[in-house]
Amino acid sequence: MNTTSPIQAVIFDWAGTIVDFGSFAPTSIFVEAFKQGFDFDIDLAEAREPMGIGKWDHIQAVGRIPAVDARWKAQFGRSMTSEDVDAIYAAFMPLQKAKVADHAAPILNAIEVVNTLKEKNVKIGSCSGYPREVMDVLIPAAADYGYRPDNVVATDDLPQGGRPAPFMALKNVIDLGVTSVAACVKVDDAAPGIDEGHNAGMWTVGLVLSGNEAGLTYQEYLDADEATLAAAREKASVKLNKSNPHYLVDTIADLPEVIADIEKRLLAGERPQNTKLTAI
């Protein structure tokens, strides 16, 4: 096995990237938290809209969606306040902690892909829009399936905040002892996570079918014909392309080919800052 990869670390998102095909754990809980906190209805599409940022900010962003804001004003006579966000977040947290372990199963070939990277002495970092108290439930649940990253950074671990800022990705760099951000790859299913990777100076890979933007369950993915997959791929790509990822692929199962291409580019002296979107 090659143990001289020029890539020092790959930093993965969690839901929709490594675990929880379709990123349903957070989205379904957002719907439930709005209902429980205020007897207010949002749909899954609205819950998905700001995915990738920290959960308090996510709730606030949902409240600012024009259609949601209009319904909130009609029901309560005002726009959502920070106190309202606090109340929904308070409902969200216990619901999320209770349900997140049910969505800890790895996506497709995730464990094999990660283990192959480890065999090449590539370090495995991770970060999430989940706060630490949710990650403390998810980490051991995922470990039971065989996923054990070398480092985990939660969205509330740092006072500067989470995505799209680079701080969580850079905390992984520091914790893992990485010496060059240009030798790191950020893999995510949502635009803020791709922006995070760019802002940290890393290679970026967007996943179009396993995550939030396509919104398919694993069974829907398995059952889908090519036309259905093409439509889901196009829908997700439109959103993710706004963040200019270096690579777009369907799922983590397609990552090895991307890794091989990045390795060639690094050895040829290329850096992520001067490399555009690449077809794989």
mmCIF file of C-alpha atoms in Angstrom:
data_model
loop_
_atom_site.group_PDB
_atom_site.id
_atom_site.type_symbol
_atom_site.label_atom_id
_atom_site.label_comp_id
_atom_site.label_asym_id
_atom_site.label_seq_id
_atom_site.Cartn_x
_atom_site.Cartn_y
_atom_site.Cartn_z
ATOM 1 C CA MET A 1 0.000 0.000 0.000
ATOM 2 C CA ASN A 2 1.260 3.477 -0.911
ATOM 3 C CA THR A 3 2.123 5.327 2.282
ATOM 4 C CA THR A 4 3.399 8.535 0.714
ATOM 5 C CA SER A 5 0.233 10.372 -0.264
ATOM 6 C CA PRO A 6 0.846 14.110 -0.665
ATOM 7 C CA ILE A 7 -2.568 14.621 0.951
ATOM 8 C CA GLN A 8 -2.138 15.114 4.683
ATOM 9 C CA ALA A 9 -5.780 15.146 5.790
ATOM 10 C CA VAL A 10 -9.335 14.749 4.542
ATOM 11 C CA ILE A 11 -11.934 16.593 6.601
ATOM 12 C CA PHE A 12 -15.444 15.213 6.329
ATOM 13 C CA ASP A 13 -18.804 16.632 7.223
ATOM 14 C CA TRP A 14 -21.069 14.187 9.064
ATOM 15 C CA ALA A 15 -24.791 14.045 8.123
ATOM 16 C CA GLY A 16 -25.302 13.545 4.396
ATOM 17 C CA THR A 17 -21.598 12.956 3.830
ATOM 18 C CA ILE A 18 -20.427 10.050 6.011
ATOM 19 C CA VAL A 19 -23.641 9.077 7.851
ATOM 20 C CA ASP A 20 -27.391 9.683 7.469
ATOM 21 C CA PHE A 21 -28.078 9.374 3.735
ATOM 22 C CA GLY A 22 -30.207 12.359 2.699
ATOM 23 C CA SER A 23 -29.413 14.258 5.915
ATOM 24 C CA PHE A 24 -32.767 13.449 7.503
ATOM 25 C CA ALA A 25 -31.813 13.515 11.185
ATOM 26 C CA PRO A 26 -31.516 17.306 11.428
ATOM 27 C CA THR A 27 -34.212 18.260 8.918
ATOM 28 C CA SER A 28 -37.007 16.135 10.358
ATOM 29 C CA ILE A 29 -36.140 17.363 13.859
ATOM 30 C CA PHE A 30 -36.332 21.006 12.759
ATOM 31 C CA VAL A 31 -39.895 20.391 11.572
ATOM 32 C CA GLU A 32 -40.737 18.741 14.883
ATOM 33 C CA ALA A 33 -39.063 21.474 16.975
ATOM 34 C CA PHE A 34 -41.028 24.274 15.295
ATOM 35 C CA LYS A 35 -44.212 22.300 15.904
ATOM 36 C CA GLN A 36 -43.392 21.485 19.508
ATOM 37 C CA GLY A 37 -42.102 24.938 20.421
ATOM 38 C CA PHE A 38 -44.767 27.102 18.783
ATOM 39 C CA ASP A 39 -47.331 24.813 17.121
ATOM 40 C CA PHE A 40 -45.969 26.226 13.862
ATOM 41 C CA ASP A 41 -45.612 24.225 10.654
ATOM 42 C CA ILE A 42 -42.643 24.224 8.302
ATOM 43 C CA ASP A 43 -42.010 21.631 5.600
ATOM 44 C CA LEU A 44 -38.879 19.594 4.902
ATOM 45 C CA ALA A 45 -37.837 21.829 1.993
ATOM 46 C CA GLU A 46 -37.898 24.877 4.268
ATOM 47 C CA ALA A 47 -36.024 22.986 6.975
ATOM 48 C CA ARG A 48 -33.340 22.029 4.441
ATOM 49 C CA GLU A 49 -32.804 25.491 2.967
ATOM 50 C CA PRO A 50 -29.949 26.760 5.234
ATOM 51 C CA MET A 51 -28.396 23.345 5.939
ATOM 52 C CA GLY A 52 -24.721 23.262 6.850
ATOM 53 C CA ILE A 53 -24.567 26.129 9.323
ATOM 54 C CA GLY A 54 -24.859 25.834 13.113
ATOM 55 C CA LYS A 55 -28.276 24.794 14.384
ATOM 56 C CA TRP A 56 -29.211 28.016 16.238
ATOM 57 C CA ASP A 57 -28.289 30.038 13.151
ATOM 58 C CA HIS A 58 -30.134 27.489 11.028
ATOM 59 C CA ILE A 59 -33.372 28.019 12.966
ATOM 60 C CA GLN A 60 -32.986 31.786 12.638
ATOM 61 C CA ALA A 61 -32.347 31.425 8.879
ATOM 62 C CA VAL A 62 -35.484 29.303 8.425
ATOM 63 C CA GLY A 63 -37.477 32.026 10.197
ATOM 64 C CA ARG A 64 -36.154 34.567 7.680
ATOM 65 C CA ILE A 65 -37.315 32.608 4.616
ATOM 66 C CA PRO A 66 -39.946 34.979 3.172
ATOM 67 C CA ALA A 67 -42.735 32.392 3.089
ATOM 68 C CA VAL A 68 -41.992 31.264 6.650
ATOM 69 C CA ASP A 69 -41.749 34.863 7.873
ATOM 70 C CA ALA A 70 -45.122 35.675 6.287
ATOM 71 C CA ARG A 71 -46.801 32.702 7.994
ATOM 72 C CA TRP A 72 -45.106 33.536 11.308
ATOM 73 C CA LYS A 73 -46.364 37.136 11.103
ATOM 74 C CA ALA A 74 -49.856 35.886 10.290
ATOM 75 C CA GLN A 75 -49.816 33.557 13.299
ATOM 76 C CA PHE A 76 -48.014 35.752 15.843
ATOM 77 C CA GLY A 77 -48.274 39.309 14.536
ATOM 78 C CA ARG A 78 -44.491 39.810 14.280
ATOM 79 C CA SER A 79 -41.343 38.331 12.793
ATOM 80 C CA MET A 80 -39.392 35.691 14.689
ATOM 81 C CA THR A 81 -37.212 37.087 17.489
ATOM 82 C CA SER A 82 -33.982 35.797 19.013
ATOM 83 C CA GLU A 83 -36.026 34.658 22.003
ATOM 84 C CA ASP A 84 -38.220 32.628 19.655
ATOM 85 C CA VAL A 85 -35.094 31.039 18.159
ATOM 86 C CA ASP A 86 -33.889 30.219 21.684
ATOM 87 C CA ALA A 87 -37.200 28.497 22.460
ATOM 88 C CA ILE A 88 -37.161 26.429 19.254
ATOM 89 C CA TYR A 89 -33.499 25.530 19.826
ATOM 90 C CA ALA A 90 -34.386 24.401 23.356
ATOM 91 C CA ALA A 91 -37.016 22.084 21.850
ATOM 92 C CA PHE A 92 -34.625 20.977 19.087
ATOM 93 C CA MET A 93 -31.759 19.839 21.302
ATOM 94 C CA PRO A 94 -33.382 17.000 23.285
ATOM 95 C CA LEU A 95 -35.225 15.808 20.163
ATOM 96 C CA GLN A 96 -31.975 15.753 18.185
ATOM 97 C CA LYS A 97 -30.039 13.959 20.915
ATOM 98 C CA ALA A 98 -32.775 11.343 21.162
ATOM 99 C CA LYS A 99 -32.885 10.693 17.404
ATOM 100 C CA VAL A 100 -29.372 11.266 16.066
ATOM 101 C CA ALA A 101 -28.092 7.778 16.921
ATOM 102 C CA ASP A 102 -30.874 6.324 14.758
ATOM 103 C CA HIS A 103 -29.200 8.005 11.776
ATOM 104 C CA ALA A 104 -25.604 6.951 12.455
ATOM 105 C CA ALA A 105 -25.354 4.251 9.783
ATOM 106 C CA PRO A 106 -22.551 4.958 7.286
ATOM 107 C CA ILE A 107 -23.350 5.921 3.712
ATOM 108 C CA LEU A 108 -22.487 3.345 1.039
ATOM 109 C CA ASN A 109 -18.721 2.676 1.030
ATOM 110 C CA ALA A 110 -17.851 5.312 3.636
ATOM 111 C CA ILE A 111 -15.988 3.018 6.022
ATOM 112 C CA GLU A 112 -13.952 1.400 3.243
ATOM 113 C CA VAL A 113 -13.067 4.785 1.734
ATOM 114 C CA VAL A 114 -11.992 6.178 5.112
ATOM 115 C CA ASN A 115 -9.968 3.096 6.019
ATOM 116 C CA THR A 116 -8.173 3.179 2.671
ATOM 117 C CA LEU A 117 -7.193 6.787 3.346
ATOM 118 C CA LYS A 118 -5.911 5.829 6.792
ATOM 119 C CA GLU A 119 -3.814 3.052 5.239
ATOM 120 C CA LYS A 120 -2.123 5.740 3.131
ATOM 121 C CA ASN A 121 -1.324 7.701 6.315
ATOM 122 C CA VAL A 122 -3.910 10.367 5.485
ATOM 123 C CA LYS A 123 -5.433 11.801 8.668
ATOM 124 C CA ILE A 124 -9.215 11.883 9.004
ATOM 125 C CA GLY A 125 -10.696 15.071 10.377
ATOM 126 C CA SER A 126 -14.360 15.932 10.737
ATOM 127 C CA CYS A 127 -16.636 18.816 11.586
ATOM 128 C CA SER A 128 -20.373 19.306 11.855
ATOM 129 C CA GLY A 129 -23.171 21.805 12.181
ATOM 130 C CA TYR A 130 -24.219 19.773 15.214
ATOM 131 C CA PRO A 131 -23.263 21.165 18.636
ATOM 132 C CA ARG A 132 -20.981 19.148 20.896
ATOM 133 C CA GLU A 133 -23.748 17.632 23.034
ATOM 134 C CA VAL A 134 -25.281 16.071 19.907
ATOM 135 C CA MET A 135 -21.880 14.932 18.631
ATOM 136 C CA ASP A 136 -21.265 13.241 21.992
ATOM 137 C CA VAL A 137 -24.208 10.976 21.121
ATOM 138 C CA LEU A 138 -23.385 10.534 17.432
ATOM 139 C CA ILE A 139 -19.644 9.796 17.760
ATOM 140 C CA PRO A 140 -19.984 6.523 19.723
ATOM 141 C CA ALA A 141 -23.001 5.470 17.637
ATOM 142 C CA ALA A 142 -20.967 5.900 14.444
ATOM 143 C CA ALA A 143 -18.005 4.124 16.041
ATOM 144 C CA ASP A 144 -20.227 1.082 16.530
ATOM 145 C CA TYR A 145 -20.531 0.980 12.726
ATOM 146 C CA GLY A 146 -16.753 1.321 12.334
ATOM 147 C CA TYR A 147 -16.393 5.053 11.666
ATOM 148 C CA ARG A 148 -13.698 6.531 13.883
ATOM 149 C CA PRO A 149 -12.243 9.791 12.593
ATOM 150 C CA ASP A 150 -9.001 11.019 14.091
ATOM 151 C CA ASN A 151 -10.576 14.311 15.132
ATOM 152 C CA VAL A 152 -14.040 15.820 15.600
ATOM 153 C CA VAL A 153 -14.891 19.525 15.802
ATOM 154 C CA ALA A 154 -18.451 20.579 16.665
ATOM 155 C CA THR A 155 -19.990 23.888 15.642
ATOM 156 C CA ASP A 156 -19.973 25.278 19.192
ATOM 157 C CA ASP A 157 -16.439 24.169 20.072
ATOM 158 C CA LEU A 158 -15.047 27.522 18.936
ATOM 159 C CA PRO A 159 -16.160 30.984 20.017
ATOM 160 C CA GLN A 160 -15.759 32.339 16.480
ATOM 161 C CA GLY A 161 -18.647 30.209 15.230
ATOM 162 C CA GLY A 162 -19.080 27.716 12.432
ATOM 163 C CA ARG A 163 -19.516 27.622 8.662
ATOM 164 C CA PRO A 164 -19.002 29.165 6.194
ATOM 165 C CA ALA A 165 -16.067 30.568 8.182
ATOM 166 C CA PRO A 166 -12.952 28.341 8.149
ATOM 167 C CA PHE A 167 -12.497 27.918 11.884
ATOM 168 C CA MET A 168 -13.725 24.321 12.301
ATOM 169 C CA ALA A 169 -11.658 23.134 9.344
ATOM 170 C CA LEU A 170 -8.603 24.987 10.649
ATOM 171 C CA LYS A 171 -9.103 23.563 14.144
ATOM 172 C CA ASN A 172 -8.818 20.128 12.515
ATOM 173 C CA VAL A 173 -5.571 21.251 10.852
ATOM 174 C CA ILE A 174 -4.153 22.287 14.226
ATOM 175 C CA ASP A 175 -5.397 19.227 16.120
ATOM 176 C CA LEU A 176 -4.112 16.828 13.478
ATOM 177 C CA GLY A 177 -0.702 18.487 13.149
ATOM 178 C CA VAL A 178 -1.149 19.240 9.447
ATOM 179 C CA THR A 179 1.571 21.464 8.006
ATOM 180 C CA SER A 180 -0.162 22.695 4.826
ATOM 181 C CA VAL A 181 -3.831 23.526 4.258
ATOM 182 C CA ALA A 182 -3.186 23.047 0.533
ATOM 183 C CA ALA A 183 -2.606 19.356 1.332
ATOM 184 C CA CYS A 184 -6.088 19.032 2.862
ATOM 185 C CA VAL A 185 -9.413 18.079 1.287
ATOM 186 C CA LYS A 186 -12.819 19.198 2.627
ATOM 187 C CA VAL A 187 -15.757 16.922 1.703
ATOM 188 C CA ASP A 188 -19.326 18.138 2.268
ATOM 189 C CA ASP A 189 -22.880 17.833 0.971
ATOM 190 C CA ALA A 190 -23.902 21.466 1.642
ATOM 191 C CA ALA A 191 -22.747 24.806 0.247
ATOM 192 C CA PRO A 192 -21.633 26.336 3.579
ATOM 193 C CA GLY A 193 -19.283 23.388 4.103
ATOM 194 C CA ILE A 194 -17.749 23.857 0.661
ATOM 195 C CA ASP A 195 -17.339 27.574 1.396
ATOM 196 C CA GLU A 196 -15.677 26.574 4.661
ATOM 197 C CA GLY A 197 -13.147 24.498 2.753
ATOM 198 C CA HIS A 198 -12.387 27.326 0.323
ATOM 199 C CA ASN A 199 -12.020 29.812 3.171
ATOM 200 C CA ALA A 200 -9.554 27.442 4.828
ATOM 201 C CA GLY A 201 -7.482 27.145 1.625
ATOM 202 C CA MET A 202 -8.324 23.487 0.982
ATOM 203 C CA TRP A 203 -9.425 21.338 -1.933
ATOM 204 C CA THR A 204 -13.223 21.017 -1.877
ATOM 205 C CA VAL A 205 -15.477 18.133 -2.884
ATOM 206 C CA GLY A 206 -19.274 18.423 -3.064
ATOM 207 C CA LEU A 207 -21.535 15.377 -2.799
ATOM 208 C CA VAL A 208 -24.730 15.738 -4.799
ATOM 209 C CA LEU A 209 -26.841 12.621 -4.216
ATOM 210 C CA SER A 210 -26.223 11.502 -0.620
ATOM 211 C CA GLY A 211 -26.926 14.776 1.088
ATOM 212 C CA ASN A 212 -29.218 17.604 1.904
ATOM 213 C CA GLU A 213 -29.652 19.146 -1.531
ATOM 214 C CA ALA A 214 -30.971 16.035 -3.286
ATOM 215 C CA GLY A 215 -32.971 15.048 -0.202
ATOM 216 C CA LEU A 216 -33.349 11.399 -1.223
ATOM 217 C CA THR A 217 -33.725 8.613 1.289
ATOM 218 C CA TYR A 218 -31.336 5.726 0.781
ATOM 219 C CA GLN A 219 -34.222 3.551 -0.430
ATOM 220 C CA GLU A 220 -35.322 6.230 -2.912
ATOM 221 C CA TYR A 221 -31.754 6.383 -4.167
ATOM 222 C CA LEU A 222 -31.622 2.606 -4.613
ATOM 223 C CA ASP A 223 -35.013 2.513 -6.345
ATOM 224 C CA ALA A 224 -34.479 5.534 -8.588
ATOM 225 C CA ASP A 225 -34.166 5.203 -12.354
ATOM 226 C CA GLU A 226 -31.497 7.193 -14.183
ATOM 227 C CA ALA A 227 -33.904 10.013 -15.053
ATOM 228 C CA THR A 228 -34.798 10.470 -11.394
ATOM 229 C CA LEU A 229 -31.139 10.449 -10.349
ATOM 230 C CA ALA A 230 -30.268 12.898 -13.125
ATOM 231 C CA ALA A 231 -32.958 15.308 -11.918
ATOM 232 C CA ALA A 232 -31.773 15.035 -8.307
ATOM 233 C CA ARG A 233 -28.167 15.454 -9.430
ATOM 234 C CA GLU A 234 -29.039 18.598 -11.386
ATOM 235 C CA LYS A 235 -31.048 20.094 -8.506
ATOM 236 C CA ALA A 236 -28.191 19.594 -6.039
ATOM 237 C CA SER A 237 -25.486 20.671 -8.482
ATOM 238 C CA VAL A 238 -27.174 24.025 -9.112
ATOM 239 C CA LYS A 239 -27.015 24.797 -5.392
ATOM 240 C CA LEU A 240 -23.519 23.436 -4.779
ATOM 241 C CA ASN A 241 -21.973 24.970 -7.901
ATOM 242 C CA LYS A 242 -22.626 28.422 -6.443
ATOM 243 C CA SER A 243 -19.819 27.598 -4.001
ATOM 244 C CA ASN A 244 -17.449 26.539 -6.822
ATOM 245 C CA PRO A 245 -16.270 23.182 -5.463
ATOM 246 C CA HIS A 246 -13.189 21.744 -7.096
ATOM 247 C CA TYR A 247 -15.053 18.458 -7.617
ATOM 248 C CA LEU A 248 -18.684 17.313 -7.648
ATOM 249 C CA VAL A 249 -19.461 13.594 -7.311
ATOM 250 C CA ASP A 250 -22.525 11.590 -6.330
ATOM 251 C CA THR A 251 -21.472 10.104 -2.982
ATOM 252 C CA ILE A 252 -18.441 9.301 -0.868
ATOM 253 C CA ALA A 253 -18.173 6.025 -2.798
ATOM 254 C CA ASP A 254 -16.834 8.141 -5.697
ATOM 255 C CA LEU A 255 -14.166 9.856 -3.589
ATOM 256 C CA PRO A 256 -11.180 7.548 -4.344
ATOM 257 C CA GLU A 257 -11.034 8.763 -7.950
ATOM 258 C CA VAL A 258 -11.061 12.367 -6.728
ATOM 259 C CA ILE A 259 -8.331 11.635 -4.195
ATOM 260 C CA ALA A 260 -6.154 10.108 -6.924
ATOM 261 C CA ASP A 261 -6.603 13.214 -9.088
ATOM 262 C CA ILE A 262 -5.771 15.612 -6.238
ATOM 263 C CA GLU A 263 -2.661 13.565 -5.430
ATOM 264 C CA LYS A 264 -1.472 13.935 -9.041
ATOM 265 C CA ARG A 265 -2.130 17.669 -8.964
ATOM 266 C CA LEU A 266 -0.284 18.184 -5.693
ATOM 267 C CA LEU A 267 2.709 16.247 -6.984
ATOM 268 C CA ALA A 268 2.639 18.446 -10.098
ATOM 269 C CA GLY A 269 2.802 21.539 -7.902
ATOM 270 C CA GLU A 270 -0.847 22.621 -8.200
ATOM 271 C CA ARG A 271 -2.637 24.238 -5.288
ATOM 272 C CA PRO A 272 -6.377 24.507 -4.596
ATOM 273 C CA GLN A 273 -6.390 28.288 -4.895
ATOM 274 C CA ASN A 274 -5.563 28.187 -8.608
ATOM 275 C CA THR A 275 -7.570 25.130 -9.633
ATOM 276 C CA LYS A 276 -11.123 25.293 -10.997
ATOM 277 C CA LEU A 277 -14.033 22.835 -10.894
ATOM 278 C CA THR A 278 -12.991 19.495 -12.341
ATOM 279 C CA ALA A 279 -15.140 16.834 -13.971
ATOM 280 C CA ILE A 280 -14.600 13.315 -12.645
#
